[in-house]
Amino acid sequence: MGRIRRATGDLEHHMLKGAGMRGPQKILGGTVLMIVALWLVLLPQQASPRSAGSAQDPNAEPVPAFHNTVPAGPLPATLDASLFTDPIAQNAYSIAAHIKKILYQQPCYCHCDKSQGHGSLLDCYVSKHAAVCGICEREDFYAYEQSHKGKTGAQIREGIERGDWQRVDMTKYLTAMPASAK
């Protein structure tokens, strides 16, 4: 019986001694955990290649809203080109009416998805927005030119994401285009 008490006493002594050691270990562990958590919060988040616009440049701006495919139903009508007096706007709206399916699949780098809730470049032509936005117009003309070269909506989008639309020669669109050219 004495041996049992002594063994139990020794066990209690080791448990209490171990419990005394666990207090500082818990504090140290908690401190390390807090440092790791703080580091994770302050660490800049890496953007996915899709949202960054380019897998090669993680600092590229995010790709604005677009649709991967054309919906089964009808697309909204673009505004009539005759509403505008500026020949560039007239040409842009006239072209947009002919390439709605392509524009629906394109992002708009004026970032009207954030400022106006647009879901694609087509939305710029459903409203008067594109008439006062050179980015929308250049992207429209780029999409038009590329579609006439046989490019798909996805291929045109890749070019828009690369910024190829910025090299569109706007002088070609300073005069009204004949209807047969669209």
PDB file of C-alpha atoms in Angstrom:
ATOM      1  CA  MET A   1       0.000   0.000   0.000  1.00  0.00           C
ATOM      2  CA  GLY A   2       2.887   2.350   0.760  1.00  0.00           C
ATOM      3  CA  ARG A   3       4.437   1.609  -2.575  1.00  0.00           C
ATOM      4  CA  ILE A   4       1.211   2.518  -4.332  1.00  0.00           C
ATOM      5  CA  ARG A   5       1.018   5.845  -2.475  1.00  0.00           C
ATOM      6  CA  ARG A   6       4.649   6.619  -3.252  1.00  0.00           C
ATOM      7  CA  ALA A   7       4.189   5.676  -6.933  1.00  0.00           C
ATOM      8  CA  THR A   8       1.011   7.741  -7.090  1.00  0.00           C
ATOM      9  CA  GLY A   9       2.816  10.607  -5.374  1.00  0.00           C
ATOM     10  CA  ASP A  10       5.705  10.356  -7.837  1.00  0.00           C
ATOM     11  CA  LEU A  11       3.222  10.345 -10.725  1.00  0.00           C
ATOM     12  CA  GLU A  12       1.402  13.370  -9.314  1.00  0.00           C
ATOM     13  CA  HIS A  13       4.757  15.144  -8.816  1.00  0.00           C
ATOM     14  CA  HIS A  14       5.761  14.500 -12.473  1.00  0.00           C
ATOM     15  CA  MET A  15       2.337  15.576 -13.712  1.00  0.00           C
ATOM     16  CA  LEU A  16       2.467  18.789 -11.713  1.00  0.00           C
ATOM     17  CA  LYS A  17       6.039  19.432 -12.823  1.00  0.00           C
ATOM     18  CA  GLY A  18       5.005  18.766 -16.443  1.00  0.00           C
ATOM     19  CA  ALA A  19       1.999  21.039 -16.063  1.00  0.00           C
ATOM     20  CA  GLY A  20       4.311  23.746 -14.808  1.00  0.00           C
ATOM     21  CA  MET A  21       6.372  23.389 -17.988  1.00  0.00           C
ATOM     22  CA  ARG A  22       3.292  23.489 -20.196  1.00  0.00           C
ATOM     23  CA  GLY A  23       2.425  27.077 -19.191  1.00  0.00           C
ATOM     24  CA  PRO A  24       5.559  28.615 -20.793  1.00  0.00           C
ATOM     25  CA  GLN A  25       5.245  26.215 -23.739  1.00  0.00           C
ATOM     26  CA  LYS A  26       1.671  27.348 -24.299  1.00  0.00           C
ATOM     27  CA  ILE A  27       2.721  30.998 -24.192  1.00  0.00           C
ATOM     28  CA  LEU A  28       5.594  30.374 -26.602  1.00  0.00           C
ATOM     29  CA  GLY A  29       3.345  28.325 -28.905  1.00  0.00           C
ATOM     30  CA  GLY A  30       0.647  30.990 -28.803  1.00  0.00           C
ATOM     31  CA  THR A  31       3.198  33.691 -29.600  1.00  0.00           C
ATOM     32  CA  VAL A  32       4.535  31.733 -32.570  1.00  0.00           C
ATOM     33  CA  LEU A  33       0.992  31.118 -33.771  1.00  0.00           C
ATOM     34  CA  MET A  34       0.176  34.840 -33.531  1.00  0.00           C
ATOM     35  CA  ILE A  35       3.340  35.766 -35.465  1.00  0.00           C
ATOM     36  CA  VAL A  36       2.491  33.294 -38.233  1.00  0.00           C
ATOM     37  CA  ALA A  37      -1.097  34.560 -38.388  1.00  0.00           C
ATOM     38  CA  LEU A  38       0.087  38.189 -38.557  1.00  0.00           C
ATOM     39  CA  TRP A  39       2.589  37.285 -41.275  1.00  0.00           C
ATOM     40  CA  LEU A  40      -0.153  35.622 -43.335  1.00  0.00           C
ATOM     41  CA  VAL A  41      -2.420  38.656 -42.974  1.00  0.00           C
ATOM     42  CA  LEU A  42       0.283  41.118 -43.987  1.00  0.00           C
ATOM     43  CA  LEU A  43       1.677  38.977 -46.802  1.00  0.00           C
ATOM     44  CA  PRO A  44       0.553  40.366 -50.182  1.00  0.00           C
ATOM     45  CA  GLN A  45      -1.912  38.016 -51.807  1.00  0.00           C
ATOM     46  CA  GLN A  46      -0.759  36.507 -55.095  1.00  0.00           C
ATOM     47  CA  ALA A  47      -3.279  37.027 -57.872  1.00  0.00           C
ATOM     48  CA  SER A  48      -4.207  34.102 -60.028  1.00  0.00           C
ATOM     49  CA  PRO A  49      -2.959  34.314 -63.608  1.00  0.00           C
ATOM     50  CA  ARG A  50      -6.568  34.707 -64.806  1.00  0.00           C
ATOM     51  CA  SER A  51      -7.294  37.720 -62.683  1.00  0.00           C
ATOM     52  CA  ALA A  52      -3.873  39.255 -63.184  1.00  0.00           C
ATOM     53  CA  GLY A  53      -4.176  39.248 -66.932  1.00  0.00           C
ATOM     54  CA  SER A  54      -0.856  37.527 -67.474  1.00  0.00           C
ATOM     55  CA  ALA A  55       0.935  34.589 -65.923  1.00  0.00           C
ATOM     56  CA  GLN A  56       4.246  36.264 -66.704  1.00  0.00           C
ATOM     57  CA  ASP A  57       3.469  39.559 -64.952  1.00  0.00           C
ATOM     58  CA  PRO A  58       1.851  39.132 -61.544  1.00  0.00           C
ATOM     59  CA  ASN A  59       1.674  42.947 -61.236  1.00  0.00           C
ATOM     60  CA  ALA A  60      -0.609  43.311 -64.267  1.00  0.00           C
ATOM     61  CA  GLU A  61      -4.008  44.815 -63.651  1.00  0.00           C
ATOM     62  CA  PRO A  62      -6.942  42.444 -63.143  1.00  0.00           C
ATOM     63  CA  VAL A  63      -8.907  41.373 -66.199  1.00  0.00           C
ATOM     64  CA  PRO A  64     -12.280  43.156 -66.210  1.00  0.00           C
ATOM     65  CA  ALA A  65     -15.559  41.242 -66.452  1.00  0.00           C
ATOM     66  CA  PHE A  66     -16.369  39.226 -69.584  1.00  0.00           C
ATOM     67  CA  HIS A  67     -18.238  36.083 -70.618  1.00  0.00           C
ATOM     68  CA  ASN A  68     -16.493  32.920 -71.826  1.00  0.00           C
ATOM     69  CA  THR A  69     -19.309  31.956 -74.190  1.00  0.00           C
ATOM     70  CA  VAL A  70     -22.292  33.504 -75.904  1.00  0.00           C
ATOM     71  CA  PRO A  71     -25.656  32.832 -74.227  1.00  0.00           C
ATOM     72  CA  ALA A  72     -28.249  30.663 -75.930  1.00  0.00           C
ATOM     73  CA  GLY A  73     -30.796  33.504 -75.926  1.00  0.00           C
ATOM     74  CA  PRO A  74     -30.732  36.836 -77.702  1.00  0.00           C
ATOM     75  CA  LEU A  75     -28.228  39.530 -76.810  1.00  0.00           C
ATOM     76  CA  PRO A  76     -29.341  43.061 -75.942  1.00  0.00           C
ATOM     77  CA  ALA A  77     -29.576  45.581 -78.769  1.00  0.00           C
ATOM     78  CA  THR A  78     -26.866  48.186 -79.149  1.00  0.00           C
ATOM     79  CA  LEU A  79     -27.842  51.832 -79.448  1.00  0.00           C
ATOM     80  CA  ASP A  80     -28.457  53.058 -82.979  1.00  0.00           C
ATOM     81  CA  ALA A  81     -25.393  54.711 -84.521  1.00  0.00           C
ATOM     82  CA  SER A  82     -27.524  57.591 -85.821  1.00  0.00           C
ATOM     83  CA  LEU A  83     -27.918  58.863 -82.239  1.00  0.00           C
ATOM     84  CA  PHE A  84     -24.353  60.166 -82.399  1.00  0.00           C
ATOM     85  CA  THR A  85     -22.808  62.969 -84.442  1.00  0.00           C
ATOM     86  CA  ASP A  86     -19.154  61.997 -83.956  1.00  0.00           C
ATOM     87  CA  PRO A  87     -18.049  59.744 -86.848  1.00  0.00           C
ATOM     88  CA  ILE A  88     -15.893  57.562 -84.589  1.00  0.00           C
ATOM     89  CA  ALA A  89     -18.825  56.944 -82.249  1.00  0.00           C
ATOM     90  CA  GLN A  90     -21.124  56.293 -85.230  1.00  0.00           C
ATOM     91  CA  ASN A  91     -18.682  53.741 -86.645  1.00  0.00           C
ATOM     92  CA  ALA A  92     -18.124  52.131 -83.262  1.00  0.00           C
ATOM     93  CA  TYR A  93     -21.851  51.679 -82.596  1.00  0.00           C
ATOM     94  CA  SER A  94     -22.518  50.517 -86.147  1.00  0.00           C
ATOM     95  CA  ILE A  95     -19.752  47.906 -85.889  1.00  0.00           C
ATOM     96  CA  ALA A  96     -20.859  46.867 -82.402  1.00  0.00           C
ATOM     97  CA  ALA A  97     -24.318  46.026 -83.739  1.00  0.00           C
ATOM     98  CA  HIS A  98     -22.699  43.548 -86.155  1.00  0.00           C
ATOM     99  CA  ILE A  99     -20.295  41.877 -83.702  1.00  0.00           C
ATOM    100  CA  LYS A 100     -22.395  41.661 -80.529  1.00  0.00           C
ATOM    101  CA  LYS A 101     -21.439  38.010 -79.926  1.00  0.00           C
ATOM    102  CA  ILE A 102     -17.751  38.898 -80.045  1.00  0.00           C
ATOM    103  CA  LEU A 103     -18.141  41.971 -77.795  1.00  0.00           C
ATOM    104  CA  TYR A 104     -20.106  39.930 -75.253  1.00  0.00           C
ATOM    105  CA  GLN A 105     -16.990  37.798 -74.760  1.00  0.00           C
ATOM    106  CA  GLN A 106     -14.600  40.731 -74.247  1.00  0.00           C
ATOM    107  CA  PRO A 107     -13.447  42.613 -71.154  1.00  0.00           C
ATOM    108  CA  CYS A 108     -13.387  46.406 -71.205  1.00  0.00           C
ATOM    109  CA  TYR A 109     -10.228  47.977 -69.865  1.00  0.00           C
ATOM    110  CA  CYS A 110     -11.870  51.265 -68.920  1.00  0.00           C
ATOM    111  CA  HIS A 111     -13.028  49.135 -65.960  1.00  0.00           C
ATOM    112  CA  CYS A 112     -16.687  50.014 -66.378  1.00  0.00           C
ATOM    113  CA  ASP A 113     -17.397  46.624 -64.799  1.00  0.00           C
ATOM    114  CA  LYS A 114     -16.426  48.277 -61.520  1.00  0.00           C
ATOM    115  CA  SER A 115     -17.742  51.805 -62.121  1.00  0.00           C
ATOM    116  CA  GLN A 116     -20.966  50.973 -63.999  1.00  0.00           C
ATOM    117  CA  GLY A 117     -21.584  47.276 -63.395  1.00  0.00           C
ATOM    118  CA  HIS A 118     -20.948  46.218 -66.988  1.00  0.00           C
ATOM    119  CA  GLY A 119     -20.520  42.509 -67.603  1.00  0.00           C
ATOM    120  CA  SER A 120     -18.600  42.820 -70.880  1.00  0.00           C
ATOM    121  CA  LEU A 121     -17.620  45.226 -73.649  1.00  0.00           C
ATOM    122  CA  LEU A 122     -21.065  44.775 -75.227  1.00  0.00           C
ATOM    123  CA  ASP A 123     -22.679  46.596 -72.296  1.00  0.00           C
ATOM    124  CA  CYS A 124     -20.760  49.744 -73.289  1.00  0.00           C
ATOM    125  CA  TYR A 125     -22.703  49.768 -76.577  1.00  0.00           C
ATOM    126  CA  VAL A 126     -26.076  49.047 -75.014  1.00  0.00           C
ATOM    127  CA  SER A 127     -25.660  52.422 -73.308  1.00  0.00           C
ATOM    128  CA  LYS A 128     -24.136  55.761 -74.370  1.00  0.00           C
ATOM    129  CA  HIS A 129     -20.957  54.956 -72.448  1.00  0.00           C
ATOM    130  CA  ALA A 130     -18.834  53.921 -75.444  1.00  0.00           C
ATOM    131  CA  ALA A 131     -19.561  57.190 -77.273  1.00  0.00           C
ATOM    132  CA  VAL A 132     -17.420  59.053 -74.752  1.00  0.00           C
ATOM    133  CA  CYS A 133     -14.811  56.376 -74.067  1.00  0.00           C
ATOM    134  CA  GLY A 134     -11.826  55.935 -76.366  1.00  0.00           C
ATOM    135  CA  ILE A 135     -10.926  52.628 -74.699  1.00  0.00           C
ATOM    136  CA  CYS A 136     -14.308  51.107 -75.536  1.00  0.00           C
ATOM    137  CA  GLU A 137     -14.065  52.363 -79.106  1.00  0.00           C
ATOM    138  CA  ARG A 138     -10.521  51.061 -79.642  1.00  0.00           C
ATOM    139  CA  GLU A 139     -11.435  47.650 -78.219  1.00  0.00           C
ATOM    140  CA  ASP A 140     -14.520  47.532 -80.473  1.00  0.00           C
ATOM    141  CA  PHE A 141     -12.468  48.358 -83.574  1.00  0.00           C
ATOM    142  CA  TYR A 142      -9.795  45.852 -82.535  1.00  0.00           C
ATOM    143  CA  ALA A 143     -12.430  43.121 -82.098  1.00  0.00           C
ATOM    144  CA  TYR A 144     -13.934  44.023 -85.479  1.00  0.00           C
ATOM    145  CA  GLU A 145     -10.565  43.904 -87.265  1.00  0.00           C
ATOM    146  CA  GLN A 146      -9.562  40.625 -85.606  1.00  0.00           C
ATOM    147  CA  SER A 147     -12.922  38.971 -86.305  1.00  0.00           C
ATOM    148  CA  HIS A 148     -12.427  39.809 -90.001  1.00  0.00           C
ATOM    149  CA  LYS A 149      -9.101  37.993 -89.779  1.00  0.00           C
ATOM    150  CA  GLY A 150     -10.978  34.886 -88.608  1.00  0.00           C
ATOM    151  CA  LYS A 151     -10.083  35.112 -84.908  1.00  0.00           C
ATOM    152  CA  THR A 152     -12.426  33.600 -82.331  1.00  0.00           C
ATOM    153  CA  GLY A 153     -13.840  35.475 -79.355  1.00  0.00           C
ATOM    154  CA  ALA A 154     -11.272  33.798 -77.075  1.00  0.00           C
ATOM    155  CA  GLN A 155      -8.377  34.705 -79.381  1.00  0.00           C
ATOM    156  CA  ILE A 156      -9.570  38.299 -79.588  1.00  0.00           C
ATOM    157  CA  ARG A 157      -9.839  38.390 -75.791  1.00  0.00           C
ATOM    158  CA  GLU A 158      -6.219  37.243 -75.485  1.00  0.00           C
ATOM    159  CA  GLY A 159      -5.184  40.161 -77.685  1.00  0.00           C
ATOM    160  CA  ILE A 160      -7.271  42.607 -75.688  1.00  0.00           C
ATOM    161  CA  GLU A 161      -5.739  41.309 -72.452  1.00  0.00           C
ATOM    162  CA  ARG A 162      -2.258  41.836 -73.945  1.00  0.00           C
ATOM    163  CA  GLY A 163      -3.220  45.420 -74.798  1.00  0.00           C
ATOM    164  CA  ASP A 164      -3.125  44.961 -78.574  1.00  0.00           C
ATOM    165  CA  TRP A 165      -6.248  47.151 -78.866  1.00  0.00           C
ATOM    166  CA  GLN A 166      -4.088  50.160 -77.946  1.00  0.00           C
ATOM    167  CA  ARG A 167      -2.401  49.994 -81.365  1.00  0.00           C
ATOM    168  CA  VAL A 168      -5.614  50.402 -83.394  1.00  0.00           C
ATOM    169  CA  ASP A 169      -5.255  53.119 -86.041  1.00  0.00           C
ATOM    170  CA  MET A 170      -8.184  55.389 -85.197  1.00  0.00           C
ATOM    171  CA  THR A 171      -7.722  57.504 -88.317  1.00  0.00           C
ATOM    172  CA  LYS A 172      -9.394  54.720 -90.313  1.00  0.00           C
ATOM    173  CA  TYR A 173     -12.598  55.403 -88.430  1.00  0.00           C
ATOM    174  CA  LEU A 174     -12.714  59.227 -88.721  1.00  0.00           C
ATOM    175  CA  THR A 175     -15.103  59.054 -91.667  1.00  0.00           C
ATOM    176  CA  ALA A 176     -18.336  57.129 -91.862  1.00  0.00           C
ATOM    177  CA  MET A 177     -17.829  53.574 -93.037  1.00  0.00           C
ATOM    178  CA  PRO A 178     -20.006  52.282 -95.842  1.00  0.00           C
ATOM    179  CA  ALA A 179     -22.566  49.737 -94.674  1.00  0.00           C
ATOM    180  CA  SER A 180     -20.989  47.096 -96.936  1.00  0.00           C
ATOM    181  CA  ALA A 181     -17.676  47.356 -95.039  1.00  0.00           C
ATOM    182  CA  LYS A 182     -19.248  46.223 -91.778  1.00  0.00           C
TER     183      LYS A 182
END
